[in-house]
Short mmCIF file of C-alpha atoms in Angstrom, two decimals:
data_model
loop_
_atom_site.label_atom_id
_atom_site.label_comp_id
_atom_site.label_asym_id
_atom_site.label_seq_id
_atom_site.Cartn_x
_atom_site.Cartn_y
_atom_site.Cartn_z
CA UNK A 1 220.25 138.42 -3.19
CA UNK A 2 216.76 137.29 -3.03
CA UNK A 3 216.11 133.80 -2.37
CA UNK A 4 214.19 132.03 -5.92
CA UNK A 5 212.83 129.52 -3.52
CA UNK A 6 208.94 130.39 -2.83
CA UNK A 7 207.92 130.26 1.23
CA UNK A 8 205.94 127.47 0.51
CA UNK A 9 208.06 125.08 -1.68
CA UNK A 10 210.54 125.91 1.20
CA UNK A 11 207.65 124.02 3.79
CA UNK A 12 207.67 121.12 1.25
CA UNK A 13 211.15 120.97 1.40
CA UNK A 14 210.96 120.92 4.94
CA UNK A 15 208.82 117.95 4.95
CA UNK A 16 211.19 116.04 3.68
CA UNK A 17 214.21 117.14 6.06
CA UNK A 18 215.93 119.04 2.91
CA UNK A 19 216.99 122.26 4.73
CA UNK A 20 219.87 123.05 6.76
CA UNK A 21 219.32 123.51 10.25
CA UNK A 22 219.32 127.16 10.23
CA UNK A 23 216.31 127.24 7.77
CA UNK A 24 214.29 124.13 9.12
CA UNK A 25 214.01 126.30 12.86
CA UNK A 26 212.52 129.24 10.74
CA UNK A 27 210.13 126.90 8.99
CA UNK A 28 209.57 125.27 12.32
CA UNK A 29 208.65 129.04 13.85
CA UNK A 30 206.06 129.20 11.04
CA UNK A 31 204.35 126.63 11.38
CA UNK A 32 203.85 127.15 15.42
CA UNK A 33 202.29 131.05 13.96
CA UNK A 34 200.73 130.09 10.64
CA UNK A 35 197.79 127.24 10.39
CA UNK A 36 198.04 127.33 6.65
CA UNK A 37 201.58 126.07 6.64
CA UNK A 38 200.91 123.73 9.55
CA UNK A 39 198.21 122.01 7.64
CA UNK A 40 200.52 122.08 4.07
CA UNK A 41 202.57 120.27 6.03
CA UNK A 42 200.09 117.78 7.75
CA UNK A 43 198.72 116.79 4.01
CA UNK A 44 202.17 116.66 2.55
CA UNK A 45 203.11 113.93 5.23
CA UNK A 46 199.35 112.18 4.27
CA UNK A 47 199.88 112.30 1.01
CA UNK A 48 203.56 110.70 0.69
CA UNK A 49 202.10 107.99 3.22
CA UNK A 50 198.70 107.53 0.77
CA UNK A 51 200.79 107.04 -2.33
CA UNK A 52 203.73 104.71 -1.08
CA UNK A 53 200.52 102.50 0.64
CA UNK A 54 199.32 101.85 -2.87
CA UNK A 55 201.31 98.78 -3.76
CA UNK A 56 201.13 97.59 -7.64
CA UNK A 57 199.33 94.08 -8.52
CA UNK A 58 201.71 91.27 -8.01
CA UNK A 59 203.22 89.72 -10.64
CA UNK A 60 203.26 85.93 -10.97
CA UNK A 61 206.90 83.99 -11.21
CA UNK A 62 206.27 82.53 -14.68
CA UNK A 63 205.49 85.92 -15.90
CA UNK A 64 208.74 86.98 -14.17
CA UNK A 65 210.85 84.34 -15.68
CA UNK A 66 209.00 85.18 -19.24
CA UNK A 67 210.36 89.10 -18.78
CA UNK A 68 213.88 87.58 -17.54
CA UNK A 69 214.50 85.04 -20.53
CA UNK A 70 213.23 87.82 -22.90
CA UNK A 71 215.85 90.28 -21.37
CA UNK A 72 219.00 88.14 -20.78
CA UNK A 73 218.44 86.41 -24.51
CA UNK A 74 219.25 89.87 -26.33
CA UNK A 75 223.33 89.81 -26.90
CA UNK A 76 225.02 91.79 -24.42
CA UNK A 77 228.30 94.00 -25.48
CA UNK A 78 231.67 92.64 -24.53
CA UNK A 79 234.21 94.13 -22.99
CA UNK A 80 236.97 94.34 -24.98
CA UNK A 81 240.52 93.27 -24.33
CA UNK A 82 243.93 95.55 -23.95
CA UNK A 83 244.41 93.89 -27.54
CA UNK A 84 241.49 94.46 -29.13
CA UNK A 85 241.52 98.06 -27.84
CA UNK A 86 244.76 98.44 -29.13
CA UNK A 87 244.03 97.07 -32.25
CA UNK A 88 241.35 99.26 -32.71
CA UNK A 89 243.02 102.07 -32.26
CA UNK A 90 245.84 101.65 -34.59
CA UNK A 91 243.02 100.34 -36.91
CA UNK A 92 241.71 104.17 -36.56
CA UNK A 93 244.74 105.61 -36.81
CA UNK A 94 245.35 103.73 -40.27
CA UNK A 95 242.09 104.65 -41.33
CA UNK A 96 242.89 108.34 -40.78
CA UNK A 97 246.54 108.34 -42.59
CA UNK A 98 245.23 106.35 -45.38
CA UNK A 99 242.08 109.33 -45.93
CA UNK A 100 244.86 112.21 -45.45
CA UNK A 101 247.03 110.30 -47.99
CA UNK A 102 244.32 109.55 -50.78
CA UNK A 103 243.05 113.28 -50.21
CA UNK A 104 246.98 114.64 -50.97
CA UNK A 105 246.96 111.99 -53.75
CA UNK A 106 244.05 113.76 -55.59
CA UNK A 107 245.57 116.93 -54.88
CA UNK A 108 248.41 116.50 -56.25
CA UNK A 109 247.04 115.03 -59.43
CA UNK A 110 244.61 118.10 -59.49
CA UNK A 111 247.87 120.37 -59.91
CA UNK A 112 248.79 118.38 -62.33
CA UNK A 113 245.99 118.28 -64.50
CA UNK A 114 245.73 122.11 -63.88
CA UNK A 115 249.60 122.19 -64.94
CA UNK A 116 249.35 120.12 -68.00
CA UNK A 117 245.95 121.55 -69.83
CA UNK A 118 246.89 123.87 -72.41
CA UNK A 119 245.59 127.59 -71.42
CA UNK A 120 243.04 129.66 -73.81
CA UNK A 121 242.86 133.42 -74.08
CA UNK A 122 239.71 134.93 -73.38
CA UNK A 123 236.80 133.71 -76.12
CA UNK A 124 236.05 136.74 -77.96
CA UNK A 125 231.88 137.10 -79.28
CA UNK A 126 231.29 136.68 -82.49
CA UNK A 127 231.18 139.21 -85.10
CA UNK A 128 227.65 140.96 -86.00
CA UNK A 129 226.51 140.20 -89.15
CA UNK A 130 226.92 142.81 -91.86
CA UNK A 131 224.94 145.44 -92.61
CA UNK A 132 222.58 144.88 -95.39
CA UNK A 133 219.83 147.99 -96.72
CA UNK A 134 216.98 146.06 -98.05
CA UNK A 135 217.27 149.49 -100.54
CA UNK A 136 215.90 149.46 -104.57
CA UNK A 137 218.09 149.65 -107.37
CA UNK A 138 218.45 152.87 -109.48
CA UNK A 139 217.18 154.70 -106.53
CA UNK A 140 218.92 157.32 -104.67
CA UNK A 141 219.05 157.08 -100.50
CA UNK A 142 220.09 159.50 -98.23
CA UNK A 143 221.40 158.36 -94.82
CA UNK A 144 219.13 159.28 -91.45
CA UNK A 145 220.11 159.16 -87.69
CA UNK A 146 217.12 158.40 -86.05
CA UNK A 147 216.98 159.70 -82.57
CA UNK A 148 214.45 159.46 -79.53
CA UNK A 149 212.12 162.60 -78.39
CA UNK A 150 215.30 162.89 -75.63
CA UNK A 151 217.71 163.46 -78.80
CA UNK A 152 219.44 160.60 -78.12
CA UNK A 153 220.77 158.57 -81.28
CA UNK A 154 218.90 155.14 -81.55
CA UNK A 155 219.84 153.99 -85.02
CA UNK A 156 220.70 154.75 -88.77
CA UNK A 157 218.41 154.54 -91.66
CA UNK A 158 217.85 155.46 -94.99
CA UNK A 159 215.74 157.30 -96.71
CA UNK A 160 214.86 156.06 -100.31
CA UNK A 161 213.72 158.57 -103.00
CA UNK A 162 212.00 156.29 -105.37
CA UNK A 163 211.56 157.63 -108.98
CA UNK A 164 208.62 159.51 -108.84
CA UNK A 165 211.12 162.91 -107.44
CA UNK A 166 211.13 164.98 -110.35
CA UNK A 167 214.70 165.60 -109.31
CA UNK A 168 215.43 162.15 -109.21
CA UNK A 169 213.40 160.70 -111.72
CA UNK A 170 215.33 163.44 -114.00
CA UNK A 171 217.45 161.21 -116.11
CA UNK A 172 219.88 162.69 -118.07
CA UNK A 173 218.53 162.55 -122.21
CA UNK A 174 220.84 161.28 -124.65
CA UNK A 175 221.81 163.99 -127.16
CA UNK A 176 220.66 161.82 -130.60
CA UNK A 177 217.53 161.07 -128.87
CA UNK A 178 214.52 162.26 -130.82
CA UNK A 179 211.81 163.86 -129.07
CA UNK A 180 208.61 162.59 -127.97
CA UNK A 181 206.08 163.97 -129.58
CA UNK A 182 202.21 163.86 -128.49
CA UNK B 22 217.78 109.85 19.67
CA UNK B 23 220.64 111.49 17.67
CA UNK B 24 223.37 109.40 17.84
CA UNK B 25 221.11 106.76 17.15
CA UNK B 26 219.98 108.37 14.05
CA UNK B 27 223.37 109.02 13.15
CA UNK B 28 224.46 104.86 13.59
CA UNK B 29 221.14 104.38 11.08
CA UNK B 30 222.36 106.44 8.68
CA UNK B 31 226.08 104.75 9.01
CA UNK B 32 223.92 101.70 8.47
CA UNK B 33 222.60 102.60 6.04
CA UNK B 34 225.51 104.23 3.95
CA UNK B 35 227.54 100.88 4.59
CA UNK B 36 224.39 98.62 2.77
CA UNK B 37 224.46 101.31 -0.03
CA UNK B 38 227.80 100.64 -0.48
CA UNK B 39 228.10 96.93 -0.27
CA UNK B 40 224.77 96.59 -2.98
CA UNK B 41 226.73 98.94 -5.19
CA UNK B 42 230.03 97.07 -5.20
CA UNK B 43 228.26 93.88 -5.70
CA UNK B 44 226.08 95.44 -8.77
CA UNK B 45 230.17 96.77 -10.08
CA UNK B 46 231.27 93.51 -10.20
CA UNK B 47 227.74 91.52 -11.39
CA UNK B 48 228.39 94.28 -14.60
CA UNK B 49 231.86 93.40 -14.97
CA UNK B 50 231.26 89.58 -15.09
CA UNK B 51 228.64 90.14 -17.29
CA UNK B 52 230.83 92.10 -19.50
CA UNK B 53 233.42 89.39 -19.92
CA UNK B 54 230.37 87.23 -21.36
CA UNK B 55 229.11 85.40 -18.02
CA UNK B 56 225.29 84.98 -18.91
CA UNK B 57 224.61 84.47 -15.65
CA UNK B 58 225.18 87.71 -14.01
CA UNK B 59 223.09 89.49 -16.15
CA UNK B 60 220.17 87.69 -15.09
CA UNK B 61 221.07 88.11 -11.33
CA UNK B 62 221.14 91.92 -12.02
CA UNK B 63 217.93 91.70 -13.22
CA UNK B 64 216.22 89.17 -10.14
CA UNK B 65 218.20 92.05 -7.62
CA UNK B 66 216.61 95.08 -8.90
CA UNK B 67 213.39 94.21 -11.29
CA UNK B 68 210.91 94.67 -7.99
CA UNK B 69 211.90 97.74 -7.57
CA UNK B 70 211.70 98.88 -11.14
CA UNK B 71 208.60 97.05 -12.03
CA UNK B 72 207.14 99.35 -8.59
CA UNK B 73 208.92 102.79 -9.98
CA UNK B 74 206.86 101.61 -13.33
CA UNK B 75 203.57 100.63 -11.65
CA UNK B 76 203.89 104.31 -10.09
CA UNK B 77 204.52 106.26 -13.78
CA UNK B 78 202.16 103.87 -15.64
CA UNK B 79 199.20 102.65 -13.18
CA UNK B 80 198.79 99.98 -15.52
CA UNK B 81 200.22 97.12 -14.86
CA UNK B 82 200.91 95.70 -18.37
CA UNK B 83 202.53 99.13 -19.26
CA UNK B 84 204.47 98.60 -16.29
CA UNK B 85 205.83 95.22 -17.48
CA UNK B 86 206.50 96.66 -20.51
CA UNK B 87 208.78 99.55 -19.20
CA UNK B 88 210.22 97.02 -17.08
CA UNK B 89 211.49 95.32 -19.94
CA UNK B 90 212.03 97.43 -22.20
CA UNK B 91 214.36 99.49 -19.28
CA UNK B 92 216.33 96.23 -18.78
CA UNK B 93 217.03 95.52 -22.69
CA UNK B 94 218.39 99.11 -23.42
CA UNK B 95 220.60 98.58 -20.00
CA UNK B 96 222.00 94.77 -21.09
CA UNK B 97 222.45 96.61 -24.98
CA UNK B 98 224.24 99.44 -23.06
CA UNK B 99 225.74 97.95 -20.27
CA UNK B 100 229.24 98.40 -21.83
CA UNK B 101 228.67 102.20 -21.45
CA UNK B 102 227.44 101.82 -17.90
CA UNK B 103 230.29 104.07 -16.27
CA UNK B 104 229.82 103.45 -12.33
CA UNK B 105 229.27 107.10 -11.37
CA UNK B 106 225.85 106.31 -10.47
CA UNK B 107 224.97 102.84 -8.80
CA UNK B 108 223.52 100.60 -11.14
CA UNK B 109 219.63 101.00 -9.73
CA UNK B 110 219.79 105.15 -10.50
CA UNK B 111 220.61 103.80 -13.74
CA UNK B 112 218.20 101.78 -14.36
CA UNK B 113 215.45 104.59 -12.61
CA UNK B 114 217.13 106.86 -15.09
CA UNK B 115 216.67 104.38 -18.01
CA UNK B 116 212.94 104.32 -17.47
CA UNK B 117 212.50 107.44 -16.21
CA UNK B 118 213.33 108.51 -19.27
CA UNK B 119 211.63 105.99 -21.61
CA UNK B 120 208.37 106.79 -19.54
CA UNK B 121 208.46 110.51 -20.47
CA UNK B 122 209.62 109.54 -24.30
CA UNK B 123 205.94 107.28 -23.99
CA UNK B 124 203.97 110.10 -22.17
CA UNK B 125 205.34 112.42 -25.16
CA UNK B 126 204.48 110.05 -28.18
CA UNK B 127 200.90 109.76 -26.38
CA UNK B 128 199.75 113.33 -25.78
CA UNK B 129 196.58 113.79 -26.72
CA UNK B 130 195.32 110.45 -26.37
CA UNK B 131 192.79 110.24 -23.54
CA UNK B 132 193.13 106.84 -23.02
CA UNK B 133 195.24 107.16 -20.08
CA UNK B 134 192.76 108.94 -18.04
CA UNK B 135 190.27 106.76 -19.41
CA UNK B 136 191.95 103.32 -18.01
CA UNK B 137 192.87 105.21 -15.01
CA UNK B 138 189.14 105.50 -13.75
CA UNK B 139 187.85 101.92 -14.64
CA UNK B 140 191.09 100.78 -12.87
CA UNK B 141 190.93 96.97 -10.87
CA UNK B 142 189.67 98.00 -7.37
CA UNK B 143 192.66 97.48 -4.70
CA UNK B 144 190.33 94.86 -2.96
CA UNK B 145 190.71 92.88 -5.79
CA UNK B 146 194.52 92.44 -6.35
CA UNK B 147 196.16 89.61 -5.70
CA UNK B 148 198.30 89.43 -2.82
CA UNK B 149 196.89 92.30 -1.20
CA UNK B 150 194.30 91.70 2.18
CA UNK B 151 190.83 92.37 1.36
CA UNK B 152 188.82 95.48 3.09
CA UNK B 153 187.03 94.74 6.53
CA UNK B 154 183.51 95.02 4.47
CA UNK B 155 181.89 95.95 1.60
CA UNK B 156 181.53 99.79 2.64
CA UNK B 157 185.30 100.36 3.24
CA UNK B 158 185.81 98.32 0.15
CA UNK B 159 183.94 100.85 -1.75
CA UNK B 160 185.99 103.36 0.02
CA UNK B 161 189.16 102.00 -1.00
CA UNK B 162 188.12 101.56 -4.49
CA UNK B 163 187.14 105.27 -4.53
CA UNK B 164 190.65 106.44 -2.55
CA UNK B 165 192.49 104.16 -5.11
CA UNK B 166 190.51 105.78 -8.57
CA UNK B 167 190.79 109.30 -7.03
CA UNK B 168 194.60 108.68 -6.39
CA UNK B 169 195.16 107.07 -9.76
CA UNK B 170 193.38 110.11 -11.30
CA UNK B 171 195.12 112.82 -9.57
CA UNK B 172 198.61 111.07 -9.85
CA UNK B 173 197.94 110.22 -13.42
CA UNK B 174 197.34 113.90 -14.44
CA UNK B 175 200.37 114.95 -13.38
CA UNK B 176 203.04 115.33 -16.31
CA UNK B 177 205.35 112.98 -16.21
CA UNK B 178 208.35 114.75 -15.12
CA UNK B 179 206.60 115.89 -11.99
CA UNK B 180 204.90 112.45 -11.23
CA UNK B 181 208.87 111.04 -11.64
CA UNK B 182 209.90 113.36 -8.96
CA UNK B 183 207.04 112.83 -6.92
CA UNK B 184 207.24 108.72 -7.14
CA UNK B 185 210.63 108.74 -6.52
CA UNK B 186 210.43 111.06 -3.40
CA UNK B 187 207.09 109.41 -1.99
CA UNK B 188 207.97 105.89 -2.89
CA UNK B 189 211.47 105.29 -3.66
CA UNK B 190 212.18 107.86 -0.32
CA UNK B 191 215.26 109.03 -2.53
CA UNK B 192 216.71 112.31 -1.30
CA UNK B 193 216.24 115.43 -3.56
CA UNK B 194 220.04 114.91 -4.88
CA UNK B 195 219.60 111.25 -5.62
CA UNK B 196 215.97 112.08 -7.71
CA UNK B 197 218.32 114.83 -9.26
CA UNK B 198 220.85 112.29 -10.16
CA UNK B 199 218.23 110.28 -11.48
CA UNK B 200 216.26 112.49 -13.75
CA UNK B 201 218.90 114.85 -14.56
CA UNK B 202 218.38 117.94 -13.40
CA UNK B 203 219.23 120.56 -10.87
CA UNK B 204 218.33 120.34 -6.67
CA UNK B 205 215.88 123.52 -7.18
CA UNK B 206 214.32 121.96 -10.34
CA UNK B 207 213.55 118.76 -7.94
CA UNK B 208 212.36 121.12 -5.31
CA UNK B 209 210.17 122.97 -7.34
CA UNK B 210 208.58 120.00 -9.41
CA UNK B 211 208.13 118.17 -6.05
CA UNK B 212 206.27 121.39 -4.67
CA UNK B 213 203.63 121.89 -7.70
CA UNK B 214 203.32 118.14 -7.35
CA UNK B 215 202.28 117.99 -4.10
CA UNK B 216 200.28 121.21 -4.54
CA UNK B 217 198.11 119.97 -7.82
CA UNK B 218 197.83 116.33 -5.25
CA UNK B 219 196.78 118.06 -2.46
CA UNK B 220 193.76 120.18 -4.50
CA UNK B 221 192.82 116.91 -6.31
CA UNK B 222 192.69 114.75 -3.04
CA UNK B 223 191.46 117.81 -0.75
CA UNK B 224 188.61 115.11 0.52
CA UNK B 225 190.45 112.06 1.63
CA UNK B 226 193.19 113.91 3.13
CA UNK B 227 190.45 115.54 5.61
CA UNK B 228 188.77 112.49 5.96
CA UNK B 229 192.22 110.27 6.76
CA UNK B 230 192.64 113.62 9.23
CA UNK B 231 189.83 113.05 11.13
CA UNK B 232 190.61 109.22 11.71
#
């Protein structure tokens, strides 16, 4: 398996006497060969020295003591006793019984109510309101099924023959009726 | 030479251990309520934070300010303080992290940079010996703002691994420990660090070469 470690993180870790034995004299052989690595590893060392030489400002005693009173006033966590542990546990313990119980309670009384309701069939829709043909007295109609260009039936109507139908119009003449002269 | 190294090392595991048992049991007395050890926590390891700070910030009142702000969350937390890291990774951790929540809040303000350049010439600070004359003063102003520049554009991430290699001298597994994150990750942050560094501060590095 190939090695994720680059040749060159491998010198860094080098520098800082990271590598097993076996691996440090192979580093060691390349550096002797390569000036690239020998000078990565001459600035590595400069560097670490350059950066831990860089001490931070001091910090006076009263500012010290300001930080320290400022830290130690907060309220620090107790440790608890065998007794309070133990009471805390049976305390969550209790807790837990007393949720399962209320949530068996309401489950029960759920059945219950479920139980005790009296059932209903399915609601059935209303009836459609009747038929009316907005039609004129004395007139004859004669039913139509209207139907779509596919021939499919879409509705009924009627067809009203209003009195103007000679057929229609034709009212039967009383025999005693005397005739109309012009 | 080796054995020698070797009794170091011993020496140096041994003091590890002894500051990390005494840190156990200043947390555990300050856990049963003993105001005290709280407060000696913070005198044992607030030097060393407030430098870890200087290092992320280069600002010395944002330093002070992650200082405290690191030692609040740890007294508030201190109850979940498990002892699988000693108490100082902790803390590093604490405001390792609250400097890269900052950084995050920040981006795209160029103030940082901007504060980085007029920065108080090392010469200056207290406590520090002044330069031999006014020509490797200048100098050492210059090394300092060129420093502060090239460590300051770094993200944060990388200039946490690279502080707490090049400062703190903690091994890649302890700076793993500390930021959280795996040995190659620390490795490979540490590398592009050094890498960007090196570019940035291509001049002095010659320069301290050749004397």
């Amino acid at each position: 398996m190939k090695d994720p470690r680059s040749a060159d993180e491998l010198v860094s870790a080098y520098v800082d006497g990271e590598l097993p034995p076996e691996e440090a004299a192979r580093i060691d052989a390349r550096i002797a060969r390569d000036p690239e690595a020998r000078a990565a590893v001459d600035d590595y060392r400069r560097l670490d020295r350059l950066v831990r030489e860089f001490e931070p400002p001091v910090i006076s005693a009263k500012r010290w003591a300001r930080v320290r009173a400022a830290v130690t006033s907060s309220a620090p966590p107790r440790l608890e006793s065998t007794d309070q542990v133990r009471r805390r546990r049976w305390n969550r313990i209790f807790r837990l019984r007393a949720t399962a119980f209320a949530a068996g309670l309401l489950a029960a009384a759920a059945c219950g109510l479920f139980a005790v309701l009296p059932r209903r069939g399915p609601v059935e829709p209303p009836p459609p309101p009747p038929f009316e043909l907005d039609v004129e007295p004395d007139s004859r109609y004669i039913p139509q099924i209207m139907t779509s260009p596919d021939g499919e039936v879409v509705g009924i109507t009627v067809l009203s023959l209003p009195g103007d139908d000679e057929e229609v119009a034709e009212t039967p003449k009383k025999k005693d009726a005397p005739e109309e002269h012009e | 030479m080796v054995s020698g190294g070797r009794q170091r090392d011993r020496a140096h595991a041994k003091r590890s251990a002894e500051l990390r048992a005494a840190d156990a049991e200043l947390v555990r007395r300050a856990l049963e309520g003993e105001a005290d050890a709280f407060a000696e926590l913070f005198e044992r390891h607030r030097d060393g934070l407030y430098r870890l700070a200087w290092h992320y910030t280069r600002d010395e009142e944002r330093a002070m300010d992650l200082v405290q702000d690191t030692f609040l969350r740890a007294h508030q937390a201190l109850d979940r303080f498990r002892h699988e890291a000693s108490f100082s990774t902790w803390l590093r951790r604490i405001a390792t992290n609250l400097a890269i929540d900052r950084e995050r809040s920040k981006k795209g303000e160029e103030v940082e940079l901007d504060e980085i350049a007029h920065a108080e010439p090392l010469a200056a600070q207290p406590g520090r010996a002044p330069a031999e004359g006014p020509v490797e003063a200048a100098e050492l102003a210059e090394l300092r703002r060129d420093l502060a520049h090239a460590v300051g554009s770094l993200s944060v991430p990388h200039r946490a691994v690279f502080v707490l290699h090049a400062v703190e001298g903690l091994s890649y597994r302890e700076i793993a420990e500390t930021v959280g994150c795996e040995l190659g990750t620390v490795m490979s942050r540490l590398h592009y660090a050094r890498q960007r560094l090196r570019e940035k501060l291509k001049g002095h590095l010659t320069e301290g070469a050749a004397g």
